[in-house]
Short mmCIF file of C-alpha atoms in Angstrom, two decimals:
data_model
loop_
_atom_site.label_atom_id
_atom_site.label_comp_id
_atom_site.label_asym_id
_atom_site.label_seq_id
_atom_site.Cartn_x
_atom_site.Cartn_y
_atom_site.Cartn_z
CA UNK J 1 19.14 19.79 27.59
CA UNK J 2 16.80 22.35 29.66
CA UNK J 3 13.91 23.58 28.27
CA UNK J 4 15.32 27.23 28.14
CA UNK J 5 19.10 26.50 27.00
CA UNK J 6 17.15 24.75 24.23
CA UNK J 7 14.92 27.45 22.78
CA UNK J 8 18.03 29.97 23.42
CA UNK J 9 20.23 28.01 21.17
CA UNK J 10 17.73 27.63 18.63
CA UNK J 11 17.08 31.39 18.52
CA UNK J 12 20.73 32.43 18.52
CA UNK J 13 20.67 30.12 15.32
CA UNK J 14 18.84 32.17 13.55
CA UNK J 15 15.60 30.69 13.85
CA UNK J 16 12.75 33.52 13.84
CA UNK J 17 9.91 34.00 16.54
CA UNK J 18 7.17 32.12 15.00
CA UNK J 19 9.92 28.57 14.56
CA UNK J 20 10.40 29.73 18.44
CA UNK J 21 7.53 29.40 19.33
CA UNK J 22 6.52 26.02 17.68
CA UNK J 23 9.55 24.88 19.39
CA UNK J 24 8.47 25.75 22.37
CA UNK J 25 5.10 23.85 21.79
CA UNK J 26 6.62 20.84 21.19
CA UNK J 27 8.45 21.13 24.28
CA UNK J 28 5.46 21.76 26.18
CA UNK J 29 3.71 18.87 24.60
CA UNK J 30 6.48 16.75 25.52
CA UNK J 31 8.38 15.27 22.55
CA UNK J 32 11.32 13.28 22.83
CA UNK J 33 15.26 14.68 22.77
CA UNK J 34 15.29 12.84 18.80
CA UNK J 35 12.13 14.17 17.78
CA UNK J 36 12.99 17.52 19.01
CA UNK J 37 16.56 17.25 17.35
CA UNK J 38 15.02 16.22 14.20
CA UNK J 39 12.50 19.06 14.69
CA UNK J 40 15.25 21.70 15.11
CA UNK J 41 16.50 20.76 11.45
CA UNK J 42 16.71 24.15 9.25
CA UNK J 43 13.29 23.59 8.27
CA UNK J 44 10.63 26.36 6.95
CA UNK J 45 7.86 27.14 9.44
CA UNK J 46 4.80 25.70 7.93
CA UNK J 47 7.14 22.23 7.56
CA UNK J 48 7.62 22.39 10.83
CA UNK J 49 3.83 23.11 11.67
CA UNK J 50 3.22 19.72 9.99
CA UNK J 51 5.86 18.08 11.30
CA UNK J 52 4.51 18.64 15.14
CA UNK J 53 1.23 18.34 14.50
CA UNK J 54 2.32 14.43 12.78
CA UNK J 55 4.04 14.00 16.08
CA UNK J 56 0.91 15.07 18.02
CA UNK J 57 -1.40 12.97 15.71
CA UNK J 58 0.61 9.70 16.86
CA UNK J 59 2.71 9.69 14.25
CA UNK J 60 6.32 7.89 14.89
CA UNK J 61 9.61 9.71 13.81
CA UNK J 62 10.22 7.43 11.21
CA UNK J 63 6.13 7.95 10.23
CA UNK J 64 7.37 11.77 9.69
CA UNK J 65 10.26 10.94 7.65
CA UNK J 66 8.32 9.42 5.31
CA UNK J 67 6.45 12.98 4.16
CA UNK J 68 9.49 15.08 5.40
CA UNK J 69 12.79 13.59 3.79
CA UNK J 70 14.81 15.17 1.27
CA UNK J 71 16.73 14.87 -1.86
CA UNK J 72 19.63 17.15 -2.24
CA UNK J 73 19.03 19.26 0.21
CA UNK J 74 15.55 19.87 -0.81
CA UNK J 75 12.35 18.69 0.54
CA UNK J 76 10.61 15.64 -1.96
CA UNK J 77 6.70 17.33 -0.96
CA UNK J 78 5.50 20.63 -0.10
CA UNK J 79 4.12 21.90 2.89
CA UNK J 80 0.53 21.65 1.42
CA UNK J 81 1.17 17.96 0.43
CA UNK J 82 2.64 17.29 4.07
CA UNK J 83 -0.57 18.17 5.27
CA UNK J 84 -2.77 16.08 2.87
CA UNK J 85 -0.42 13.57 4.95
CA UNK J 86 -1.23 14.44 8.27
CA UNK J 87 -5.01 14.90 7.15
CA UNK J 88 -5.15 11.31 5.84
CA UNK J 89 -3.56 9.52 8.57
CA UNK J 90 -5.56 11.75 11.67
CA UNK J 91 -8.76 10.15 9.39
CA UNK J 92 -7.37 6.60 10.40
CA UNK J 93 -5.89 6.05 6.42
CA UNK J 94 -2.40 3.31 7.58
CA UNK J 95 0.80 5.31 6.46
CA UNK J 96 1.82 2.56 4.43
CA UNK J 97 -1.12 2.97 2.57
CA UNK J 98 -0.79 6.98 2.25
CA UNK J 99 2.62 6.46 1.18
CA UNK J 100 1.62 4.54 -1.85
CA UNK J 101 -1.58 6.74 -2.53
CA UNK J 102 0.23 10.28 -2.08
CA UNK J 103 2.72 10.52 -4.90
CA UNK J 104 5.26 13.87 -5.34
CA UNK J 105 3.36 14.43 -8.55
CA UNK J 106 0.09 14.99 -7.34
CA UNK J 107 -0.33 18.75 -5.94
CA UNK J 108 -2.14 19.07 -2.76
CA UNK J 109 -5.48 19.00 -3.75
CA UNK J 110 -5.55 15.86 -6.04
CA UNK J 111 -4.30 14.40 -3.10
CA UNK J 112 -7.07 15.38 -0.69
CA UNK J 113 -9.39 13.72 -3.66
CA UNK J 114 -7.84 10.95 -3.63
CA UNK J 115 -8.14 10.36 0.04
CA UNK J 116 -11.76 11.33 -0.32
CA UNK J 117 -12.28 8.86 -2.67
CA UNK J 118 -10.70 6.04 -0.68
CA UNK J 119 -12.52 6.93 2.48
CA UNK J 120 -15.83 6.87 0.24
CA UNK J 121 -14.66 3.49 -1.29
CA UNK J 122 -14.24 1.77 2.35
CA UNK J 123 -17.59 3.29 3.14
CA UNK J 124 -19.51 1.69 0.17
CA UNK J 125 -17.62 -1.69 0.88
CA UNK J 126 -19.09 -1.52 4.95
CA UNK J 127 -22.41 -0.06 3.41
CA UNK J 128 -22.53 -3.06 0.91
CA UNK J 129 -21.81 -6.21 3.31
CA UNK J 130 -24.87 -4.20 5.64
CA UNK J 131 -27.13 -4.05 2.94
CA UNK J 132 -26.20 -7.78 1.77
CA UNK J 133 -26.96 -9.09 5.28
CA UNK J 134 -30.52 -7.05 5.33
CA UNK J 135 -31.03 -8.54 2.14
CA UNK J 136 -30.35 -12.12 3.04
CA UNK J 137 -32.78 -11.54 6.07
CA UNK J 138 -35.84 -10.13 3.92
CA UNK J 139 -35.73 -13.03 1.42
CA UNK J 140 -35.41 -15.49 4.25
CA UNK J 141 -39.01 -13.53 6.16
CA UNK J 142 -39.90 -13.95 2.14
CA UNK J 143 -39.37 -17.51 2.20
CA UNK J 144 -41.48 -17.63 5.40
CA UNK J 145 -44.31 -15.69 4.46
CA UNK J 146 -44.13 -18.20 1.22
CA UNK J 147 -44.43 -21.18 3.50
CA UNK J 148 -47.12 -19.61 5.63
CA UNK J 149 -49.08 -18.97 2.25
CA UNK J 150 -48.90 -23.02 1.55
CA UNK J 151 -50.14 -23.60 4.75
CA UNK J 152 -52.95 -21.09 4.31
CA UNK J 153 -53.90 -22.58 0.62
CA UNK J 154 -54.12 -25.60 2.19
CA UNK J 155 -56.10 -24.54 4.60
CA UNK J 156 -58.65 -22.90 2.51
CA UNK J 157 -58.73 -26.09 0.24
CA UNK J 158 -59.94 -28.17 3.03
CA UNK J 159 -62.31 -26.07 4.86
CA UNK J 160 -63.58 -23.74 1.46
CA UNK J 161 -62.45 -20.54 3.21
CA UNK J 162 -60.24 -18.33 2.25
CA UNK J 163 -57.70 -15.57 3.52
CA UNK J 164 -57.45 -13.45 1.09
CA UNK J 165 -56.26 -10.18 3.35
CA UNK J 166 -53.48 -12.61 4.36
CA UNK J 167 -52.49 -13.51 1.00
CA UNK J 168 -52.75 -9.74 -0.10
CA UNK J 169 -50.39 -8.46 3.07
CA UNK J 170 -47.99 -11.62 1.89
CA UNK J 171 -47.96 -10.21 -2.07
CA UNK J 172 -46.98 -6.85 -0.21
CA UNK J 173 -43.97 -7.97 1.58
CA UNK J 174 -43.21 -10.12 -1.71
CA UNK J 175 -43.12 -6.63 -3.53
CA UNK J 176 -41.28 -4.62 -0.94
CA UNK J 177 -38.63 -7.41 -0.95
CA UNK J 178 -38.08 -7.38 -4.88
CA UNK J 179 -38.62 -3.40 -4.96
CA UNK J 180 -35.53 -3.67 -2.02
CA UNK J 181 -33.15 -6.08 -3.82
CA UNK J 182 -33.96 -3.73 -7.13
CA UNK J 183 -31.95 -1.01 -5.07
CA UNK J 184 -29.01 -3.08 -3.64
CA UNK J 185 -28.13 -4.75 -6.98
CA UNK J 186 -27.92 -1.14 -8.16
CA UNK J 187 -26.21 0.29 -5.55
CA UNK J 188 -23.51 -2.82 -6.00
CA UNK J 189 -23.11 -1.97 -9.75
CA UNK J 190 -22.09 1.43 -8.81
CA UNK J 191 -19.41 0.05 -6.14
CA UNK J 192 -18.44 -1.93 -8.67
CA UNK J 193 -18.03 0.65 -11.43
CA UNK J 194 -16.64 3.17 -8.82
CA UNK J 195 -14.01 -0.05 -7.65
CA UNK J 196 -13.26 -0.09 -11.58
CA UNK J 197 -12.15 3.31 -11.87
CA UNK J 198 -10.21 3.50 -9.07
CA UNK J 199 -8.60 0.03 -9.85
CA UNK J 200 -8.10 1.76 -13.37
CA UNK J 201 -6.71 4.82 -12.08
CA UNK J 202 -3.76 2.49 -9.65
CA UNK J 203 -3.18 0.13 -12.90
CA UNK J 204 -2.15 3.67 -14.74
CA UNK J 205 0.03 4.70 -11.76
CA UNK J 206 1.72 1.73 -11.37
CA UNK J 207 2.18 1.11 -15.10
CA UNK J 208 4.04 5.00 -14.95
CA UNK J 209 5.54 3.86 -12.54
CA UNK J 210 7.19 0.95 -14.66
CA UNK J 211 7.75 3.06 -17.70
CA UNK J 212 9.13 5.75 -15.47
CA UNK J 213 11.97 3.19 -14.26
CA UNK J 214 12.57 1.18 -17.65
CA UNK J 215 13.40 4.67 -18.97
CA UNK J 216 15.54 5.28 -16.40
CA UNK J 217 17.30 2.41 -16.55
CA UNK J 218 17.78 2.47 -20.49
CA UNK J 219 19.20 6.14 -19.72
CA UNK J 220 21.64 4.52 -17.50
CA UNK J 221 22.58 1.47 -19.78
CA UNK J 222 23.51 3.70 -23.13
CA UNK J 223 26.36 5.56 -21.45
CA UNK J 224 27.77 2.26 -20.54
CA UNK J 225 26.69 0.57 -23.84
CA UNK J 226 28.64 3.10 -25.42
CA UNK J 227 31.79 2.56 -23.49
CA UNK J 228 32.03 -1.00 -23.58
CA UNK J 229 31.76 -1.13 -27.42
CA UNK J 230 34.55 1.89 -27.67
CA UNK J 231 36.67 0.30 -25.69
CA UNK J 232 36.27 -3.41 -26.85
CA UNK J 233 37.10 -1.68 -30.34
CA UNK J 234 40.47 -0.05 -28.94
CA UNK J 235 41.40 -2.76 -27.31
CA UNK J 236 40.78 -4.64 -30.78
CA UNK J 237 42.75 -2.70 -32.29
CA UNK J 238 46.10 -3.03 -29.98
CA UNK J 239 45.58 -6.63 -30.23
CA UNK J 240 45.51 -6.54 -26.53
CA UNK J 241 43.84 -8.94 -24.01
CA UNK J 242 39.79 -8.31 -23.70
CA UNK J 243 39.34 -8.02 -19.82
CA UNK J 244 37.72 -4.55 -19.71
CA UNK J 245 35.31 -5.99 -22.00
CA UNK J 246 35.13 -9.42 -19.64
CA UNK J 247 34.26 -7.04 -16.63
CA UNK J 248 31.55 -5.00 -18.71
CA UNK J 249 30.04 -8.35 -19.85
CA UNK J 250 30.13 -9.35 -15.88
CA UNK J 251 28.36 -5.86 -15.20
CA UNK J 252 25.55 -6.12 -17.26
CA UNK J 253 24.87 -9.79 -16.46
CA UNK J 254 24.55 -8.81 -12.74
CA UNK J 255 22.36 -6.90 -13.44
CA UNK J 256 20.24 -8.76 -15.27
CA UNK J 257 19.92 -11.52 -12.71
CA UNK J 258 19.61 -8.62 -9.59
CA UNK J 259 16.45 -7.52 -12.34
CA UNK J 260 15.49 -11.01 -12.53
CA UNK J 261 15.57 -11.73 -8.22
CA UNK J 262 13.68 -8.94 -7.67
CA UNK J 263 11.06 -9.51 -9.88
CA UNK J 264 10.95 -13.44 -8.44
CA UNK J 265 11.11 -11.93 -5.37
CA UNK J 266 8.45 -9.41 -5.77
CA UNK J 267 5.90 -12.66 -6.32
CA UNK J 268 6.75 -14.35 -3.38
CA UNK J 269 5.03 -14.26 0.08
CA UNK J 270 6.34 -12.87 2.88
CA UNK J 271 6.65 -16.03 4.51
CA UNK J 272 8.60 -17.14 1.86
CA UNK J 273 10.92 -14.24 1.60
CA UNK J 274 11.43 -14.94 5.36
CA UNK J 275 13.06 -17.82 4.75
CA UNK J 276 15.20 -16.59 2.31
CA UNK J 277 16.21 -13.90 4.38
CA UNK J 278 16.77 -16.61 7.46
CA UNK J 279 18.43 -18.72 4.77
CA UNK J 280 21.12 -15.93 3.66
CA UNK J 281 21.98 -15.37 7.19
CA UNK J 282 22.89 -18.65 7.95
CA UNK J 283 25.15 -18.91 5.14
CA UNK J 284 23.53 -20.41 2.77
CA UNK J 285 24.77 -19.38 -0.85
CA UNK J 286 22.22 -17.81 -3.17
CA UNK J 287 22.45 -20.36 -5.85
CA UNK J 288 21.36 -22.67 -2.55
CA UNK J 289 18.23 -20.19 -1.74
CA UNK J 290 17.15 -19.88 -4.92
CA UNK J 291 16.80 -23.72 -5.30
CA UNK J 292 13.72 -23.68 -3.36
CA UNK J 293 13.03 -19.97 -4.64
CA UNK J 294 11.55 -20.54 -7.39
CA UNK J 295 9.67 -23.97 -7.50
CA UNK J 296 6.81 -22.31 -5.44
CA UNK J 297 7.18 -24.23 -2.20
CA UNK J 298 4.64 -23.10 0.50
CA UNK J 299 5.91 -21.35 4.07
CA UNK J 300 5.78 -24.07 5.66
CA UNK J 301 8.05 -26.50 2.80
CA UNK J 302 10.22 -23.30 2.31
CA UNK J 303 11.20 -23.69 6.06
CA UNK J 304 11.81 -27.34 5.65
CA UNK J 305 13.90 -26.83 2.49
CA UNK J 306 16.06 -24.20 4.57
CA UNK J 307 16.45 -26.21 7.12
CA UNK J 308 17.86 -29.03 5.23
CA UNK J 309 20.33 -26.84 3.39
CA UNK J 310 21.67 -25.45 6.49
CA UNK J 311 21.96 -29.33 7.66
CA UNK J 312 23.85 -29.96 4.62
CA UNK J 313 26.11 -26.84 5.06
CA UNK J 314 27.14 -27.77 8.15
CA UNK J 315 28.11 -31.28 7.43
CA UNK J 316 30.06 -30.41 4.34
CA UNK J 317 31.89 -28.04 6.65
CA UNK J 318 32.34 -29.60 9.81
#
């Protein structure tokens, strides 16, 4: 679509001057036909603002989607939090990572502390391995100067002279190195106490997260719960056969053992999930998968096992 038959059609719309003219931006700057669709959406201007300037930072569409997406017709973040977003990834933060930092709950400007915090956390880890390196290099010119000192005591034993201007420069670097590895093995007890809080603060987050969908579930379950037992009872009652209460006993057992996969699967390596995945594909029946599953195989033996099964398979069939 031209340039001009696009922006006309998006004004006749009802779109108003200042959604024009980020339009016409992103246009300019050259976006693709799908990002432009996607940009044309009945957003408000300032999501739109942080939708193109995602796009400019190098952001793909499906990048955007992640900050921009909706639930019933209404937008999961704000336009302040979609910019915490942008902000985090244009200071080189992986989206992935963002995604799990940058929660709906958090308002826009816990958010930009919590990206401050990171970015100051991979700091003091690069400031750390620097300072552990210097240190490693003093107390080897330490262990040096030590050597150099035996030599000179020696010396001085055989020939009666001493060096004592030597020895007193060596008892300087000795105290510059201890005064030195004073101030690293502070500075890593206050990565490590920072690293504790922050490994605190995730442990909370996640364990809301749990609680958040146990309660959720239990919601779901009661309703059900509720059923099955009333209508077990009526059906009790007419002396009738039981199979509503068969199919609610099926229900709830399926999802126990979905419950149960995920939470195997959620310990397994990728690797290992790959083969699964490969596994499924082929065929292969999940009581089959899960045979090598759950005995903790590595990659490699998880391949093996797959490969084996398939063999199987296809001898039993052919």
């Amino acid at each position: 679509m031209e340039s001009e038959e696009r922006l006309r059609i998006f004004e006749e719309n009802g779109a108003n001057a200042n959604a024009v003219y980020l339009l016409k931006e992103a246009i300019e700057y050259g976006l693709t036909e799908e990002e432009l669709d996607y940009l044309e959406q009945p957003w408000t201007t300032q999501v739109m603002k942080w939708i193109l300037e995602g796009l400019r930072s190098g952001m793909t569409l499906e990048q955007v989607r992640i900050f921009s997406e909706t639930q019933n017709g209404k937008s999961v973040f704000n336009a302040a939090q979609m910019g915490q977003y942008v902000a985090g990834f244009q200071e080189g933060i992986p989206m992935e990572e963002l995604r799990d930092l940058l929660l709906p709950e958090f308002n826009a400007r816990t958010m930009g502390e919590l990206i401050k915090h990171y970015l100051e956390g991979k700091k003091g880890k690069s400031e750390w391995k620097q300072d552990r390196i210097d240190l490693i290099k003093t107390l080897e010119m330490v262990q040096e100067q030590y050597e150099r000192l035996g030599i000179i005591e020696k010396s001085y034993q055989d020939s009666q002279k001493s060096s004592q201007e030597f020895i007193q420069y060596l008892q300087k670097e000795l105290e510059y190195a201890r005064e030195k590895e004073k101030r690293l093995l502070d500075t890593l007890e206050e990565i490590k106490q920072e690293n504790q809080k922050l490994s605190f603060f995730f442990q909370k987050q996640q364990q809301s997260e749990v609680d958040t969908m146990d309660k959720t579930e239990k919601q779901m379950e009661e309703p059900l719960k509720e059923q099955w037992i009333e209508l077990n009872e009526k059906e009790s009652e007419k002396g009738g056969n039981h199979s509503v209460t068969i199919y609610l006993q099926k229900l709830f057992h399926k999802r126990s053992e979905e419950e149960q996969l995920i939470r195997l699967f959620g310990k397994l390596p990728e690797e290992n999930l790959e083969q699964i995945r490969l596994g499924i594909e082929h065929g292969l029946s999940m009581k089959e998968v899960m045979q090598f599953a759950r005995i903790g195989l590595s990659a490699k033996q998880a391949e093996q096992s797959r490969l084996i099964l398939e063999l199987r398979k296809q001898k039993r069939e052919g």
